[in-house]
Coordinates of N, CA and C and ligand atoms in Angstrom, one line a residue:
M1 N 19.1 -50.5 -68.1 CA 18.0 -51.4 -67.9 C 16.6 -50.8 -67.2
Q2 N 15.8 -51.3 -68.0 CA 14.4 -50.9 -67.3 C 14.0 -50.9 -65.7
K3 N 14.1 -49.8 -65.3 CA 13.7 -49.8 -63.9 C 12.0 -50.5 -64.1
T4 N 12.1 -51.3 -62.8 CA 10.7 -52.4 -62.7 C 10.1 -52.1 -61.5
G5 N 8.9 -51.7 -61.4 CA 7.9 -51.6 -60.4 C 8.2 -50.8 -59.0
L6 N 8.8 -49.8 -59.6 CA 9.1 -49.1 -58.7 C 7.5 -48.1 -58.2
R7 N 6.8 -48.3 -59.1 CA 5.5 -47.7 -58.9 C 4.7 -49.3 -59.4
P8 N 3.8 -49.3 -58.4 CA 2.9 -50.6 -58.6 C 1.6 -50.2 -59.5
H9 N 1.2 -51.2 -60.4 CA 0.2 -51.3 -61.4 C -1.1 -51.2 -60.4
I10 N -1.4 -50.0 -60.4 CA -2.8 -49.8 -59.4 C -4.0 -49.9 -60.1
V11 N -5.0 -50.9 -59.8 CA -6.0 -51.2 -60.7 C -6.9 -49.8 -60.5
P12 N -7.3 -48.9 -61.3 CA -8.0 -47.7 -61.6 C -9.3 -47.6 -60.1
T13 N -9.9 -48.5 -60.7 CA -11.1 -48.5 -59.4 C -11.1 -49.9 -58.5
R14 N -10.8 -49.4 -57.4 CA -10.7 -50.5 -56.4 C -12.1 -50.8 -55.9
P15 N -12.6 -52.4 -55.8 CA -13.7 -52.9 -55.4 C -14.0 -52.2 -53.8
S16 N -15.2 -51.9 -53.7 CA -15.4 -52.1 -52.1 C -15.1 -53.1 -51.1
R17 N -15.4 -52.6 -49.8 CA -14.9 -53.7 -49.0 C -16.2 -54.9 -49.1
E18 N -17.2 -54.6 -49.5 CA -18.4 -55.4 -49.4 C -18.1 -56.3 -50.8
E19 N -17.6 -55.6 -52.1 CA -17.5 -56.6 -52.8 C -16.3 -57.8 -52.7
A20 N -15.6 -57.2 -52.0 CA -14.2 -58.1 -51.2 C -14.4 -59.0 -50.6
E21 N -15.6 -58.8 -49.7 CA -16.1 -59.6 -48.9 C -17.1 -60.7 -49.3
E22 N -17.6 -60.4 -50.4 CA -18.6 -61.3 -51.3 C -17.6 -62.2 -51.7
A23 N -16.3 -61.9 -52.4 CA -15.8 -62.7 -53.2 C -15.2 -63.8 -52.5
V24 N -14.5 -63.3 -51.1 CA -14.4 -64.3 -50.0 C -15.5 -65.4 -50.1
R25 N -17.0 -64.9 -49.9 CA -17.7 -65.7 -49.7 C -17.7 -66.8 -51.0
V26 N -17.7 -66.4 -52.2 CA -17.7 -67.1 -53.1 C -16.5 -68.5 -53.3
M27 N -15.2 -67.9 -52.6 CA -14.3 -68.8 -52.6 C -14.4 -69.8 -51.5
L28 N -15.1 -69.5 -50.6 CA -15.6 -70.2 -49.7 C -16.4 -71.5 -50.3
R29 N -17.4 -70.8 -50.9 CA -18.5 -72.0 -51.8 C -17.5 -72.7 -52.3
W30 N -16.8 -72.3 -53.5 CA -15.5 -73.1 -54.3 C -14.9 -74.2 -53.3
A31 N -14.5 -73.7 -51.8 CA -13.6 -74.7 -51.5 C -14.7 -75.8 -50.8
G32 N -16.0 -75.7 -51.0 CA -17.1 -76.8 -50.6 C -17.5 -76.7 -49.2
D33 N -17.6 -75.2 -48.7 CA -18.0 -75.1 -47.6 C -19.2 -74.1 -47.5
D34 N -19.7 -73.7 -46.3 CA -21.1 -72.9 -46.3 C -20.6 -71.9 -45.6
P35 N -20.7 -70.6 -46.4 CA -20.3 -69.5 -45.6 C -21.0 -68.7 -44.5
T36 N -22.5 -69.6 -44.7 CA -23.6 -69.1 -43.9 C -23.4 -69.6 -42.5
R37 N -22.4 -71.0 -42.3 CA -22.6 -71.6 -41.0 C -21.7 -70.5 -40.1
E38 N -22.0 -70.9 -38.7 CA -21.4 -70.0 -37.9 C -19.9 -69.6 -37.9
G39 N -19.3 -70.5 -37.7 CA -17.7 -70.4 -38.1 C -17.2 -69.7 -39.1
L40 N -17.8 -69.4 -39.8 CA -17.5 -68.7 -41.1 C -18.0 -67.3 -41.6
L41 N -18.8 -66.9 -40.5 CA -19.6 -65.7 -40.6 C -18.7 -64.6 -40.5
D42 N -17.9 -64.5 -39.8 CA -16.9 -63.3 -39.9 C -15.6 -63.4 -41.0
T43 N -15.8 -64.5 -41.2 CA -14.3 -64.8 -42.1 C -13.9 -63.8 -43.3
P44 N -15.1 -63.7 -44.1 CA -15.0 -62.6 -45.2 C -14.3 -61.4 -44.7
S45 N -14.9 -60.7 -43.5 CA -14.3 -59.8 -43.0 C -12.7 -59.8 -42.5
R46 N -12.6 -60.7 -41.9 CA -11.0 -61.1 -41.3 C -10.2 -61.3 -42.7
V47 N -10.7 -62.1 -43.5 CA -9.8 -62.3 -44.9 C -9.4 -60.5 -45.4
T48 N -10.6 -59.9 -45.5 CA -10.4 -58.7 -46.0 C -9.2 -58.0 -45.4
R49 N -9.3 -57.9 -44.3 CA -8.4 -57.1 -43.2 C -7.0 -57.5 -43.4
A50 N -7.2 -59.3 -43.3 CA -5.5 -59.7 -43.2 C -5.1 -59.2 -44.8
Y51 N -5.9 -59.2 -46.0 CA -5.2 -58.8 -46.8 C -4.9 -57.3 -47.2
E52 N -5.5 -56.6 -46.2 CA -5.1 -55.0 -46.0 C -3.6 -55.2 -45.6
E53 N -3.5 -55.9 -44.7 CA -1.8 -56.0 -44.1 C -0.9 -56.9 -45.1
F54 N -1.3 -57.9 -45.7 CA -0.5 -58.8 -46.6 C -0.1 -57.9 -47.8
F55 N -1.1 -57.3 -48.1 CA -0.7 -56.4 -49.5 C -0.7 -54.7 -49.2
A56 N 0.0 -54.5 -48.1 CA -0.2 -52.7 -47.7 C 0.9 -52.1 -48.3
G57 N 1.8 -52.8 -49.0 CA 3.0 -52.1 -50.1 C 2.6 -51.9 -51.2
Y58 N 1.4 -51.8 -51.7 CA 0.7 -51.1 -52.7 C 0.6 -49.8 -52.9
D59 N 0.2 -49.1 -51.2 CA 0.0 -48.0 -50.8 C 1.5 -47.0 -50.9
V60 N 2.1 -47.6 -50.8 CA 3.6 -47.0 -50.5 C 4.5 -47.0 -51.6
D61 N 5.2 -45.8 -51.5 CA 6.1 -45.8 -52.5 C 7.5 -45.8 -52.0
P62 N 8.2 -46.8 -52.5 CA 9.5 -47.0 -52.2 C 10.8 -46.1 -52.2
T63 N 10.8 -45.0 -53.4 CA 11.8 -44.5 -53.5 C 11.7 -43.2 -52.8
E64 N 10.0 -43.0 -52.0 CA 9.6 -41.9 -51.3 C 10.2 -42.1 -49.7
E65 N 10.6 -43.6 -49.8 CA 10.9 -43.8 -48.4 C 12.3 -43.8 -48.2
L66 N 13.4 -43.9 -49.5 CA 14.6 -43.9 -49.6 C 15.1 -42.5 -49.5
S67 N 13.9 -41.5 -49.6 CA 14.7 -39.9 -50.2 C 15.1 -39.3 -49.3
R68 N 15.2 -39.4 -47.7 CA 15.9 -38.7 -47.1 C 17.0 -39.6 -46.6
T69 N 18.2 -39.0 -47.5 CA 19.6 -39.5 -47.5 C 20.6 -38.5 -47.0
F70 N 21.5 -39.0 -46.4 CA 22.4 -38.2 -45.6 C 23.3 -38.3 -46.4
E71 N 24.2 -37.0 -46.9 CA 25.3 -36.6 -47.6 C 26.7 -36.8 -47.0
E72 N 26.4 -36.5 -45.5 CA 27.7 -36.3 -44.7 C 28.2 -37.7 -44.3
T73 N 28.7 -38.4 -44.8 CA 29.3 -39.8 -44.9 C 30.3 -39.7 -43.7
E74 N 31.1 -39.0 -43.6 CA 32.6 -38.7 -43.1 C 33.6 -39.3 -43.5
G75 N 33.4 -39.8 -44.6 CA 34.3 -40.2 -45.8 C 34.2 -41.9 -45.6
Y76 N 33.0 -42.4 -45.3 CA 32.7 -43.7 -44.9 C 32.2 -44.2 -46.5
D77 N 33.2 -45.2 -47.1 CA 33.0 -45.6 -48.4 C 32.7 -47.1 -48.5
E78 N 32.9 -48.1 -47.3 CA 32.9 -49.2 -47.1 C 31.5 -49.8 -47.6
M79 N 31.5 -51.2 -47.9 CA 30.1 -51.8 -47.9 C 29.4 -51.7 -46.7
V80 N 28.2 -51.1 -46.8 CA 26.8 -51.3 -46.1 C 25.9 -52.8 -46.3
L81 N 26.0 -53.3 -45.2 CA 25.0 -54.9 -45.3 C 24.3 -55.1 -44.3
L82 N 23.1 -55.2 -45.0 CA 21.8 -55.5 -43.9 C 21.6 -57.2 -44.3
R83 N 22.0 -57.9 -43.4 CA 21.6 -59.5 -43.5 C 20.5 -60.0 -42.8
D84 N 19.9 -60.8 -43.3 CA 18.9 -61.7 -42.4 C 17.7 -60.9 -42.3
I85 N 17.4 -59.8 -43.3 CA 15.8 -59.3 -43.2 C 14.8 -60.2 -43.4
T86 N 14.1 -60.6 -42.4 CA 13.1 -61.5 -42.8 C 11.9 -60.6 -43.3
F87 N 11.2 -61.7 -44.1 CA 10.0 -61.1 -44.8 C 8.9 -61.9 -45.3
E88 N 7.7 -61.6 -45.4 CA 6.8 -62.5 -45.9 C 6.3 -62.2 -46.9
S89 N 6.0 -62.6 -48.0 CA 5.3 -62.1 -49.0 C 4.5 -63.0 -49.7
H90 N 3.6 -62.7 -50.7 CA 2.7 -63.9 -51.4 C 3.1 -63.8 -52.9
C91 N 3.3 -65.1 -53.4 CA 3.2 -65.6 -54.7 C 2.3 -64.9 -55.6
E92 N 2.7 -64.1 -56.7 CA 1.8 -63.6 -57.6 C 0.8 -64.7 -58.3
H93 N 1.4 -66.1 -58.6 CA 0.5 -67.2 -59.3 C -0.4 -67.9 -58.2
H94 N 0.0 -68.0 -57.1 CA -1.0 -68.9 -56.5 C -1.5 -68.0 -55.2
M95 N -1.0 -66.8 -55.0 CA -1.7 -65.9 -53.7 C -1.2 -66.8 -52.4
V96 N -0.1 -67.4 -52.3 CA 0.2 -68.2 -51.0 C 1.4 -67.9 -50.6
P97 N 1.8 -68.1 -49.3 CA 2.9 -67.1 -49.0 C 4.4 -67.3 -49.0
I98 N 5.1 -66.6 -49.2 CA 6.9 -66.8 -49.7 C 7.7 -66.3 -48.5
I99 N 8.2 -66.9 -47.9 CA 8.7 -66.5 -46.5 C 10.3 -66.7 -46.7
G100 N 11.0 -65.9 -46.1 CA 12.4 -65.8 -46.6 C 13.1 -64.7 -45.9
K101 N 14.3 -64.8 -46.5 CA 15.3 -63.6 -45.9 C 15.7 -62.8 -47.1
A102 N 15.9 -61.5 -46.8 CA 17.0 -60.7 -47.6 C 18.3 -60.5 -47.1
H103 N 19.2 -60.5 -48.1 CA 20.7 -59.8 -47.8 C 20.9 -58.7 -48.8
V104 N 20.8 -57.4 -47.9 CA 21.0 -56.3 -48.9 C 22.2 -55.4 -49.0
A105 N 22.7 -54.9 -49.8 CA 24.2 -54.3 -49.6 C 24.3 -53.2 -50.6
Y106 N 24.8 -52.1 -50.0 CA 25.6 -51.0 -51.1 C 26.5 -50.5 -50.6
L107 N 27.2 -50.2 -52.0 CA 28.6 -49.4 -51.5 C 28.4 -47.8 -52.0
P108 N 28.4 -47.1 -50.9 CA 28.1 -45.7 -50.7 C 29.2 -44.8 -51.9
K109 N 28.5 -43.9 -52.7 CA 29.2 -43.1 -53.1 C 29.0 -41.7 -52.4
T110 N 28.1 -41.1 -52.5 CA 27.8 -39.7 -51.7 C 27.0 -39.9 -50.5
R111 N 26.0 -40.6 -50.7 CA 24.8 -40.8 -50.2 C 24.7 -42.0 -49.3
V112 N 24.3 -41.9 -47.9 CA 23.7 -43.1 -47.6 C 22.4 -43.0 -47.2
V113 N 22.0 -44.0 -46.3 CA 20.1 -43.8 -46.0 C 20.3 -44.4 -44.5
G114 N 19.4 -43.9 -43.7 CA 19.1 -44.7 -42.6 C 19.1 -46.4 -43.2
I115 N 19.8 -47.0 -42.0 CA 19.6 -48.8 -42.0 C 18.3 -49.3 -42.3
S116 N 17.3 -48.6 -41.1 CA 16.2 -48.9 -41.0 C 15.1 -49.0 -42.5
K117 N 15.7 -48.0 -43.4 CA 14.8 -47.9 -44.6 C 15.2 -48.9 -45.2
L118 N 16.3 -49.6 -45.3 CA 16.6 -50.6 -46.3 C 15.8 -51.7 -46.1
A119 N 15.3 -52.1 -44.9 CA 14.6 -53.2 -44.2 C 13.1 -52.7 -44.6
R120 N 12.6 -51.3 -44.7 CA 11.7 -51.1 -45.0 C 11.0 -51.3 -46.3
V121 N 12.4 -50.9 -47.4 CA 12.2 -51.1 -48.4 C 11.7 -52.9 -49.0
V122 N 12.2 -53.6 -48.1 CA 12.0 -55.2 -48.9 C 10.9 -55.3 -48.1
D123 N 10.3 -54.5 -47.1 CA 8.8 -55.2 -46.8 C 8.0 -54.6 -47.5
I124 N 8.2 -53.3 -48.2 CA 7.2 -52.3 -48.8 C 7.0 -53.6 -50.3
F125 N 7.9 -54.1 -50.8 CA 7.9 -55.0 -52.1 C 7.4 -56.3 -52.1
A126 N 7.9 -56.6 -50.2 CA 7.1 -58.1 -50.0 C 5.6 -58.0 -49.7
K127 N 5.1 -56.8 -49.4 CA 3.8 -56.7 -49.2 C 3.0 -56.3 -50.7
R128 N 3.5 -56.9 -51.7 CA 3.0 -57.1 -52.6 C 2.7 -58.3 -53.2
L129 N 1.7 -58.8 -54.3 CA 2.0 -59.9 -54.8 C 3.0 -59.9 -56.0
Q130 N 4.3 -61.2 -55.5 CA 5.6 -61.1 -56.3 C 6.0 -62.7 -56.8
S131 N 7.1 -62.3 -57.7 CA 7.6 -63.4 -57.7 C 9.1 -63.4 -57.0
Q132 N 9.8 -64.4 -56.8 CA 11.1 -63.8 -56.0 C 12.1 -63.0 -56.8
E133 N 12.1 -63.4 -58.4 CA 12.9 -62.9 -59.2 C 12.8 -61.3 -59.2
M134 N 11.2 -60.9 -59.5 CA 11.0 -59.8 -59.2 C 11.4 -58.9 -58.4
M135 N 11.0 -59.6 -57.2 CA 11.2 -58.5 -55.8 C 12.7 -58.4 -55.7
T136 N 13.7 -59.2 -56.1 CA 15.1 -59.0 -55.7 C 15.5 -58.0 -56.8
V137 N 14.7 -57.6 -58.2 CA 15.3 -56.9 -59.0 C 14.8 -55.4 -58.2
Q138 N 13.6 -55.6 -57.9 CA 13.0 -54.3 -57.7 C 13.4 -53.7 -55.9
I139 N 14.2 -54.4 -55.4 CA 14.7 -53.8 -54.4 C 15.8 -53.1 -54.5
A140 N 16.8 -53.9 -55.4 CA 18.4 -53.5 -56.0 C 17.6 -51.8 -56.8
D141 N 16.8 -52.0 -57.7 CA 16.2 -50.8 -58.4 C 16.4 -49.9 -57.5
A142 N 15.4 -49.9 -56.5 CA 14.6 -48.9 -55.7 C 16.2 -48.2 -54.9
I143 N 17.0 -49.0 -54.4 CA 18.3 -48.5 -53.6 C 19.3 -47.8 -54.9
E144 N 19.3 -48.4 -55.9 CA 20.3 -47.4 -57.0 C 19.5 -46.5 -57.1
T145 N 18.3 -46.0 -57.6 CA 17.9 -44.9 -58.0 C 18.0 -43.7 -56.8
A146 N 17.4 -44.4 -55.6 CA 17.9 -43.2 -54.3 C 19.0 -43.0 -54.3
L147 N 20.1 -43.9 -54.2 CA 21.2 -43.4 -53.7 C 22.3 -43.3 -54.5
E148 N 22.2 -43.6 -55.8 CA 23.2 -43.9 -56.9 C 24.7 -44.2 -56.6
P149 N 24.6 -45.2 -55.6 CA 26.0 -45.9 -55.2 C 26.8 -46.5 -56.3
R150 N 28.0 -46.8 -55.6 CA 28.7 -47.6 -56.6 C 28.3 -48.8 -57.1
G151 N 27.6 -49.3 -56.1 CA 27.1 -50.8 -56.6 C 26.0 -51.2 -55.7
V152 N 24.9 -52.3 -56.0 CA 24.2 -52.5 -55.1 C 24.0 -54.4 -55.1
A153 N 23.7 -55.0 -54.0 CA 23.8 -56.5 -54.2 C 22.4 -56.8 -53.0
V154 N 21.8 -57.5 -54.0 CA 20.6 -58.2 -53.1 C 20.3 -59.6 -53.3
M155 N 20.4 -60.2 -52.2 CA 20.1 -61.9 -52.3 C 19.1 -62.1 -51.4
I156 N 18.0 -63.1 -51.9 CA 16.8 -63.4 -51.3 C 17.0 -65.1 -51.2
D157 N 16.6 -65.7 -49.8 CA 16.4 -67.1 -49.7 C 15.1 -67.1 -49.1
A158 N 14.4 -67.7 -49.8 CA 12.8 -68.0 -49.2 C 12.3 -69.3 -49.8
E159 N 11.3 -69.9 -49.0 CA 10.6 -71.0 -49.1 C 9.2 -70.4 -49.6
H160 N 8.8 -71.3 -50.9 CA 7.5 -70.8 -51.5 C 6.6 -71.8 -51.1
Q161 N 5.4 -71.3 -50.2 CA 4.4 -72.3 -50.0 C 3.8 -73.3 -51.2
C162 N 3.8 -72.4 -52.3 CA 2.9 -73.0 -53.4 C 3.9 -74.1 -53.7
M163 N 5.0 -74.4 -53.2 CA 5.9 -75.5 -53.9 C 5.8 -76.7 -52.4
T164 N 5.9 -76.0 -51.1 CA 5.5 -77.2 -50.0 C 4.4 -77.6 -49.8
T165 N 3.0 -76.8 -50.1 CA 1.6 -77.3 -49.5 C 0.9 -77.5 -50.4
R166 N 1.5 -77.4 -51.8 CA 0.6 -78.1 -53.2 C 1.6 -78.1 -54.3
G167 N 1.0 -78.9 -55.1 CA 1.7 -79.0 -56.6 C 2.9 -80.3 -56.3
I168 N 4.1 -79.8 -56.1 CA 5.2 -81.2 -56.3 C 5.4 -81.3 -54.7
H169 N 4.7 -80.5 -53.8 CA 5.0 -80.9 -52.1 C 6.5 -81.2 -51.8
K170 N 7.2 -80.1 -51.9 CA 8.9 -80.5 -51.6 C 8.8 -79.5 -50.5
P171 N 8.6 -79.7 -49.3 CA 9.1 -78.7 -48.1 C 10.2 -78.9 -47.9
G172 N 11.0 -77.7 -47.2 CA 12.8 -77.8 -47.1 C 13.3 -77.0 -48.2
V173 N 12.5 -77.0 -49.3 CA 13.6 -76.5 -50.7 C 13.6 -74.9 -50.4
S174 N 14.7 -74.2 -50.6 CA 14.7 -73.1 -50.4 C 15.2 -72.5 -51.9
T175 N 14.6 -71.3 -52.2 CA 15.0 -70.7 -53.7 C 16.2 -69.5 -53.4
L176 N 16.9 -69.5 -54.1 CA 18.0 -68.6 -53.8 C 18.0 -67.5 -55.2
T177 N 17.9 -66.1 -55.2 CA 17.8 -65.4 -56.2 C 18.9 -64.2 -55.7
S178 N 19.5 -63.4 -56.9 CA 20.6 -62.6 -56.5 C 20.4 -61.6 -57.8
H179 N 20.6 -60.0 -57.6 CA 20.7 -59.0 -58.3 C 22.0 -58.4 -58.0
M180 N 23.0 -58.2 -58.6 CA 24.2 -57.2 -58.8 C 24.2 -56.2 -59.6
V181 N 24.7 -55.1 -58.9 CA 24.6 -54.0 -60.1 C 26.0 -53.2 -59.7
G182 N 26.5 -52.4 -60.6 CA 27.5 -51.8 -60.6 C 28.9 -52.8 -59.7
A183 N 29.5 -52.3 -58.9 CA 30.5 -52.9 -58.5 C 30.6 -54.2 -57.9
F184 N 29.4 -54.5 -57.7 CA 29.3 -56.2 -57.1 C 29.0 -56.9 -58.6
K185 N 28.5 -56.3 -59.4 CA 28.7 -57.2 -60.9 C 30.1 -57.1 -61.5
E186 N 30.8 -56.0 -61.5 CA 32.1 -55.8 -62.0 C 33.3 -56.3 -61.5
N187 N 33.1 -56.2 -60.2 CA 34.3 -56.6 -59.2 C 34.2 -57.9 -58.6
P188 N 35.2 -58.7 -59.0 CA 34.8 -60.1 -58.3 C 35.2 -59.9 -56.6
D189 N 36.1 -59.0 -56.7 CA 36.5 -59.3 -55.0 C 35.4 -58.6 -54.2
V190 N 34.6 -57.5 -54.5 CA 33.5 -57.1 -53.9 C 32.6 -58.0 -54.0
R191 N 32.3 -58.6 -54.6 CA 31.1 -59.9 -54.8 C 31.4 -60.6 -54.2
R192 N 32.8 -60.9 -53.6 CA 33.2 -62.4 -52.8 C 33.3 -62.0 -51.4
E193 N 33.5 -60.2 -51.3 CA 33.3 -60.0 -49.8 C 31.8 -60.2 -49.4
F194 N 30.9 -59.7 -50.1 CA 29.4 -59.5 -50.0 C 29.0 -61.1 -49.9
M195 N 29.4 -62.1 -50.7 CA 29.2 -63.7 -50.4 C 29.6 -64.1 -49.2
A196 N 30.9 -63.6 -48.8 CA 31.6 -63.9 -47.8 C 30.8 -63.7 -46.3
L197 N 30.5 -62.4 -46.4 CA 29.6 -61.4 -45.3 C 28.4 -62.4 -45.0
I198 N 27.3 -62.6 -45.8 CA 26.3 -62.9 -45.8 C 25.8 -64.6 -45.6
Ligands
LIG1 ZN1 3.2 -70.1 -56.7

């Protein structure tokens, strides 16, 4: 299967901060407000700074984050599972928040990685424009590529504000996606253990 999204599609020329702030002013006028009124004067610069935070994942390479692996596992070959990793992302269709939790597991073969790195990988992909399905696969692919484990499982449970605050307005609906690789896909016992633990 083709590895997706390990490197983001970076636009070759990034606009300047001034251009980004001007774009915010256009959107403010589109919303029906006046960007020159006092309360909105600093909004364009605040929004662009917020975007730097929301989308900080474009400047980071997740495979590099996972590159410091440890081969001395002391024979540890059971499942490593990180549960309830909270994340905030933005949907690529409406640019509104997706807020949820990721559960990430792998079965080591020869390499393990610092546990915090797994949470970091979730964050890197979350801090980009996403679809939940794409993000689920990207996290699994990055771990598979870096650790070459016996298996990887990723499950994401999230609420999409494009469904709760607009469109069909269905608050409280959460979306579940999962991606299983290797033993998690092939062995029902391993998969069941993962599902029982999360
Ligand atoms: Zn959306």
